[in-house]
mmCIF file of C-alpha atoms in Angstrom:
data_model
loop_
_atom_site.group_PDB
_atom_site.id
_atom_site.type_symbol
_atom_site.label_atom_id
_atom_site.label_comp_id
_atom_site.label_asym_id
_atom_site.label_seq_id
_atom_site.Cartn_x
_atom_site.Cartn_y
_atom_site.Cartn_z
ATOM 1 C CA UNK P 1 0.000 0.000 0.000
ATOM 2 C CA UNK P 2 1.195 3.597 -0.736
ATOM 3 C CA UNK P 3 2.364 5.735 1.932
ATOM 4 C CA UNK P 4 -0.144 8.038 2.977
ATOM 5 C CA UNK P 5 0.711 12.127 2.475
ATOM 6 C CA UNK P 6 0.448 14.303 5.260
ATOM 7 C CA UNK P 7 -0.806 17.766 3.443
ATOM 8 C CA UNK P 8 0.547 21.102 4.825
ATOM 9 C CA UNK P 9 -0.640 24.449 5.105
ATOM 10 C CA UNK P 10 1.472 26.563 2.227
ATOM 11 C CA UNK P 11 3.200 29.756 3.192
ATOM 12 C CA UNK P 12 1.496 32.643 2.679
ATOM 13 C CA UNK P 13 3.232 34.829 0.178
ATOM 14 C CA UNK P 14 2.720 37.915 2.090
ATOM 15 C CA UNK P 15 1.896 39.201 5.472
ATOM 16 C CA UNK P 16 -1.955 39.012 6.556
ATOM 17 C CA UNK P 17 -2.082 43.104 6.282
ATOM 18 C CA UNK P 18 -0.670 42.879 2.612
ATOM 19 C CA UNK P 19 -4.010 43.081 1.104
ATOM 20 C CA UNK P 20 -5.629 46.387 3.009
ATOM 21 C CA UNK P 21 -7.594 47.860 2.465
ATOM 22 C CA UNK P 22 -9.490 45.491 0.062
ATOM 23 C CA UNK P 23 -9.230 42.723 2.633
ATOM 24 C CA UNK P 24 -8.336 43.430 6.695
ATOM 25 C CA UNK P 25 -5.547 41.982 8.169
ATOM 26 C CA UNK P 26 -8.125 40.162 10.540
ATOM 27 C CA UNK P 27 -9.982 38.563 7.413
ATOM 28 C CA UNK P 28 -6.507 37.122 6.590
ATOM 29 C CA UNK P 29 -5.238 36.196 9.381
ATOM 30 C CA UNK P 30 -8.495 33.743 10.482
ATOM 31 C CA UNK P 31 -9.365 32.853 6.862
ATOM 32 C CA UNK P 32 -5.514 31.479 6.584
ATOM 33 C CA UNK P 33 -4.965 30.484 10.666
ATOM 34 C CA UNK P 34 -7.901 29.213 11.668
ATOM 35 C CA UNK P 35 -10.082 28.203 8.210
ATOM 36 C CA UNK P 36 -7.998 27.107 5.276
ATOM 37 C CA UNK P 37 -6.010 25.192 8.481
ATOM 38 C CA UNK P 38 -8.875 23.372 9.247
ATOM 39 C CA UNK P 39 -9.281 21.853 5.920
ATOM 40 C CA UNK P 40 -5.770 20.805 6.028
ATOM 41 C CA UNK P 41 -6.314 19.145 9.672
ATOM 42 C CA UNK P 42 -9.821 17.688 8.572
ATOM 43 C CA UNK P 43 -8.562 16.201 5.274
ATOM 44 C CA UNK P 44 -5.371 14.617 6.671
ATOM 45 C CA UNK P 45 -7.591 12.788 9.933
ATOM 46 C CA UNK P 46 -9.998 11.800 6.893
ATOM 47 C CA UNK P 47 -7.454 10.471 4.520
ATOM 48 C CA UNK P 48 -6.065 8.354 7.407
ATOM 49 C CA UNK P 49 -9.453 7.007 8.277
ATOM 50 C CA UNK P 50 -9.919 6.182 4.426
ATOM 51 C CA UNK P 51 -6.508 4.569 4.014
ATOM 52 C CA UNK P 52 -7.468 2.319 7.671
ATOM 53 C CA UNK P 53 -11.015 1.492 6.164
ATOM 54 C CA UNK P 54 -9.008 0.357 2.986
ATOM 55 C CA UNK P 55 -7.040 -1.850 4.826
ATOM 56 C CA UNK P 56 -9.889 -3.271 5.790
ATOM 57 C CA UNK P 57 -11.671 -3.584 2.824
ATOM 58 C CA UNK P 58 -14.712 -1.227 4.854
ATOM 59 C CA UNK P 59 -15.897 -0.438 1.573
ATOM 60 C CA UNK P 60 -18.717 1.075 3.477
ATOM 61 C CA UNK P 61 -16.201 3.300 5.443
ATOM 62 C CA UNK P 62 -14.571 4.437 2.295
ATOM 63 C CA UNK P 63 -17.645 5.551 0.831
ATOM 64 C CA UNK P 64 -19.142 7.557 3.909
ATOM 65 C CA UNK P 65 -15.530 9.453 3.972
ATOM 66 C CA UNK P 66 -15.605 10.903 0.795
ATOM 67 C CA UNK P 67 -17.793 13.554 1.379
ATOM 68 C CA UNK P 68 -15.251 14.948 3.813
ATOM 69 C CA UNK P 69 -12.238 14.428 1.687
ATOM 70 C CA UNK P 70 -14.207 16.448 -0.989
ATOM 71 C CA UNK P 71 -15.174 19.382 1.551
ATOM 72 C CA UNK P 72 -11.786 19.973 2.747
ATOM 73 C CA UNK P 73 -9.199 18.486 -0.129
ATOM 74 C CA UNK P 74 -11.616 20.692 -2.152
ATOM 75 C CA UNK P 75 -10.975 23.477 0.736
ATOM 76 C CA UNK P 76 -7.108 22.994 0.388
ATOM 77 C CA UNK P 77 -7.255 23.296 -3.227
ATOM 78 C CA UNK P 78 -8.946 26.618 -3.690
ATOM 79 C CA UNK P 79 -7.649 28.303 -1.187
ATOM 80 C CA UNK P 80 -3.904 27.558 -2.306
ATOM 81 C CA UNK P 81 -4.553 28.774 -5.362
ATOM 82 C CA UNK P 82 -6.529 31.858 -3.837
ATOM 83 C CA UNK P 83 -3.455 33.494 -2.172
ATOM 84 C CA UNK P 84 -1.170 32.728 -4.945
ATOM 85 C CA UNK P 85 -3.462 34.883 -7.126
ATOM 86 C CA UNK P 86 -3.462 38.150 -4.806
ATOM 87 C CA UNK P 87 -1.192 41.243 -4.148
ATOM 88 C CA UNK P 88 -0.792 44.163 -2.614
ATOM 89 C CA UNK P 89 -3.246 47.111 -4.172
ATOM 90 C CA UNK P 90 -1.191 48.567 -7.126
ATOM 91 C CA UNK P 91 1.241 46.050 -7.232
ATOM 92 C CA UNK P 92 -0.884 42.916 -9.802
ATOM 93 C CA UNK P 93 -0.851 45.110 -12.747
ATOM 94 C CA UNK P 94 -3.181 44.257 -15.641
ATOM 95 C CA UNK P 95 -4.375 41.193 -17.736
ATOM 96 C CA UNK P 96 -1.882 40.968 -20.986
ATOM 97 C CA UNK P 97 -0.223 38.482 -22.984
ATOM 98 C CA UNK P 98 -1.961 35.135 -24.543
ATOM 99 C CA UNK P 99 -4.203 35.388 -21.245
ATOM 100 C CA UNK P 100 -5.406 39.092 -22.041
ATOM 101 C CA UNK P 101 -6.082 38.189 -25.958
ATOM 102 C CA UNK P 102 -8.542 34.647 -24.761
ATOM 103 C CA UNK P 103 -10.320 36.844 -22.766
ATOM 104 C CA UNK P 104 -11.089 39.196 -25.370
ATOM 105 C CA UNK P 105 -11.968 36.132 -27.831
ATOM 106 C CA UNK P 106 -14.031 34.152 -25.317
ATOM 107 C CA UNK P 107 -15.580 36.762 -23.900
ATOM 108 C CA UNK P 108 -15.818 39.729 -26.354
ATOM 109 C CA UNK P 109 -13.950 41.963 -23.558
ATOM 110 C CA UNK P 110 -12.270 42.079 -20.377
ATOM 111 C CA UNK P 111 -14.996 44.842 -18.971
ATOM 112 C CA UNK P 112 -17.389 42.143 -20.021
ATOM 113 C CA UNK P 113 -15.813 39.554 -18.582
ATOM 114 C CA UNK P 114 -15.986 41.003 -15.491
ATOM 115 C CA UNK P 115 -19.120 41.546 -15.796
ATOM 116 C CA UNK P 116 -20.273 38.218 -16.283
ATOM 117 C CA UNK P 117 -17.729 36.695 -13.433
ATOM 118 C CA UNK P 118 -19.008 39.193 -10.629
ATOM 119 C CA UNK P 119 -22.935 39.154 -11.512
ATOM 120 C CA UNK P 120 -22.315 35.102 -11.293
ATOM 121 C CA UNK P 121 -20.391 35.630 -7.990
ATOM 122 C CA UNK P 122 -22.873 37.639 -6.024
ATOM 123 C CA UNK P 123 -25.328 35.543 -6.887
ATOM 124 C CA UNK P 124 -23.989 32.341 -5.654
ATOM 125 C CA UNK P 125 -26.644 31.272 -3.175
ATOM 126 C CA UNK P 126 -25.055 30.188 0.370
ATOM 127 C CA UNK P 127 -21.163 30.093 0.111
ATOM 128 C CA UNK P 128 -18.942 28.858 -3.293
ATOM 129 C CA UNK P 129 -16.509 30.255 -5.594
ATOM 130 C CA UNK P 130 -16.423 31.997 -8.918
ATOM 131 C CA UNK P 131 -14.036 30.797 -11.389
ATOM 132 C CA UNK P 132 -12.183 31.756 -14.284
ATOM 133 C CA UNK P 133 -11.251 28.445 -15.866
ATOM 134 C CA UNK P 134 -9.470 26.600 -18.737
ATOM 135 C CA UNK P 135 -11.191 23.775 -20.676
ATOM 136 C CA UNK P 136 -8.821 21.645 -22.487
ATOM 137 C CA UNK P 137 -11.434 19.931 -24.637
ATOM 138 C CA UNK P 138 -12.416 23.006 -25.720
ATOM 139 C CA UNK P 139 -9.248 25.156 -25.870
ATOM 140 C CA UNK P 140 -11.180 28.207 -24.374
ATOM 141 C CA UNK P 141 -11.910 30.190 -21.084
ATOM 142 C CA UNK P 142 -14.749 29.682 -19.494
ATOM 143 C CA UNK P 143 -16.360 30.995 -16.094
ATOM 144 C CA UNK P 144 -17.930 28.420 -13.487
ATOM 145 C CA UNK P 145 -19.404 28.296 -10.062
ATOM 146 C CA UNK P 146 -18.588 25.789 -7.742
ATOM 147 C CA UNK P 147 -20.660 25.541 -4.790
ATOM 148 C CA UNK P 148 -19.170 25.000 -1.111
ATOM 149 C CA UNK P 149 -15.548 23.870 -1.337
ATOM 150 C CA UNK P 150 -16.118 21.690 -4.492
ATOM 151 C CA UNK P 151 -13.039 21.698 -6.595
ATOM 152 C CA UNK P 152 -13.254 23.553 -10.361
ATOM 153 C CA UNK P 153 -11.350 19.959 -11.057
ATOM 154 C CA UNK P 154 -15.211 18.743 -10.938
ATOM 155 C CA UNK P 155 -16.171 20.874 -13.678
ATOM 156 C CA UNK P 156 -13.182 18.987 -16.169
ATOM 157 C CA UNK P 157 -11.993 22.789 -16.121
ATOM 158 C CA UNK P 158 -8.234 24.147 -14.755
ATOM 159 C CA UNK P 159 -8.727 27.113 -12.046
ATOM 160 C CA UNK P 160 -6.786 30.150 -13.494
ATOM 161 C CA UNK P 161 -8.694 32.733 -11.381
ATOM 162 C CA UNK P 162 -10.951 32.242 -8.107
ATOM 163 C CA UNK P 163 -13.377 34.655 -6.042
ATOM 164 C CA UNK P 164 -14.051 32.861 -2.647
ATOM 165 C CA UNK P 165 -17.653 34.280 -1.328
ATOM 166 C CA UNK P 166 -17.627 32.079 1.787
ATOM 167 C CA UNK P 167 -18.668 34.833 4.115
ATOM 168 C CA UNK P 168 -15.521 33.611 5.953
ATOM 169 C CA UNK P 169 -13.889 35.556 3.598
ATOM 170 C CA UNK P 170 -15.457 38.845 3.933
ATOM 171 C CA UNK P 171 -17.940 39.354 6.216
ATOM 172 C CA UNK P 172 -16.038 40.962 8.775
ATOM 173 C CA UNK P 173 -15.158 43.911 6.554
ATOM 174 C CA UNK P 174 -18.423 44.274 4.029
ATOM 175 C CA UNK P 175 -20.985 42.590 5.896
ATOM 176 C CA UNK P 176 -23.679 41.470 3.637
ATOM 177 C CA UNK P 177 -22.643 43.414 1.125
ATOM 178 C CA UNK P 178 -20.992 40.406 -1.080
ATOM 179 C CA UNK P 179 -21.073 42.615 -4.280
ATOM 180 C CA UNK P 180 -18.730 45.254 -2.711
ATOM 181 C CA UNK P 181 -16.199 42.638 -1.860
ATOM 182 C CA UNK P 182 -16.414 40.989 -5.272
ATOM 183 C CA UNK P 183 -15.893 44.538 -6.727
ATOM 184 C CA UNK P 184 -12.973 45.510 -4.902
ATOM 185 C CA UNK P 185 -11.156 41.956 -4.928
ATOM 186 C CA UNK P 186 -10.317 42.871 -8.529
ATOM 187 C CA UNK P 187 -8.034 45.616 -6.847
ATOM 188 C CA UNK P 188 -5.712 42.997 -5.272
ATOM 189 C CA UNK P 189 -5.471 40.685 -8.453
ATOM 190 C CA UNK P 190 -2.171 39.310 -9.381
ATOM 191 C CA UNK P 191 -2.374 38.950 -13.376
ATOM 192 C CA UNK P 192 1.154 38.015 -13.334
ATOM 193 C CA UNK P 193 0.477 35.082 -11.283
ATOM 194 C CA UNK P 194 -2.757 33.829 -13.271
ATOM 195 C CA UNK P 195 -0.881 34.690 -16.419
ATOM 196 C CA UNK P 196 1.379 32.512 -15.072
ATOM 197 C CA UNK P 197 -1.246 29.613 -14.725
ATOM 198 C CA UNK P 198 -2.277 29.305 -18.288
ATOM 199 C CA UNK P 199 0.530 27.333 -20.516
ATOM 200 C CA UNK P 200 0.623 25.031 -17.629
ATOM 201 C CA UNK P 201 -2.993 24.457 -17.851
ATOM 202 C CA UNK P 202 -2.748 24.393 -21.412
ATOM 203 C CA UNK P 203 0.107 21.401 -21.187
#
């Protein structure tokens, strides 16, 4: 049997105050510490259930655990791509290269585009994510909602850019006000870093 990984939380690329005033250092700091932590905790203990049940042949076992590995490995996922996909206000520049020139194709322009991505996002009903994906099959961009921590993966599509709207992840600051988060998110963008994720979701 295959050794069983023990998943880590990833560094943060910058301090919890690097995103204000779009997102609080508080947000940050519990959304990292305490929530995206949690996943990793709750998806290791389930993983080592599984891989005991296995052992067993509890086929039962197996199948009532992977709900959980879903929820959190799907919680680990997004939310290491999240951070990687953020920067400081003024510092993530603007969509360009190959990336820039699909979203014009796909989506007729990038004003549009937005457009489309937050009017999706707000209207997520309970928590989810907005995506920006890539769809092999297809060789085009295309946006997605995934609801809860479910994985873009589940779509068939590659996550290139994410908007979390767990209230987790902005409550504290906008209060029920999702659409004002969504808005200013697009302030703390890193295109570099999504750029970044296309020829490798392409390959």
């Amino acid at each position: 049997m295959a050794q069983q990984i023990n998943y880590q939380l990833p560094d943060l690329p910058y301090d919890f105050q690097a995103l204000e005033p779009v997102i609080s250092a508080e947000i940050m700091e519990l959304h990292y510490s305490k929530h995206h932590k949690a996943y990793v905790t709750n998806l290791n203990t389930a993983l080592e259930k599984y891989h005991e049940a296995e052992s067993k042949q509890d086929v039962a076992q197996m199948i009532a655990l992977q709900s959980a590995i879903k929820f959190n490995g799907g919680g680990h996922i997004n939310h290491s791509i999240f951070w990687t996909i953020l920067t400081s206000p003024g510092k993530g520049g603007a969509p360009g290269g190959e990336l820039a020139k699909m979203i014009n194709r796909d989506f007729g322009s990038f004003t549009h585009f937005q457009e489309i991505l937050n009017t999706s996002t707000v209207g997520i009903q309970g928590s989810g994510w907005g995506w920006l994906g890539y769809c092999k099959i297809e060789g085009k961009l295309r946006i997605a909602l995934c609801p809860n921590q479910d994985p873009l993966s589940a779509q068939g599509l590659i996550p290139l850019l994410g908007i979390d709207v767990w209230e987790h992840a902005y409550y504290l600051q906008y209060k029920n006000v999702r659409a004002d988060y969504v808005k200013a998110i697009w302030n703390i963008f890193n295109w570099k870093a999504i750029e970044e994720r296309l020829p490798k979701a392409k390959s």
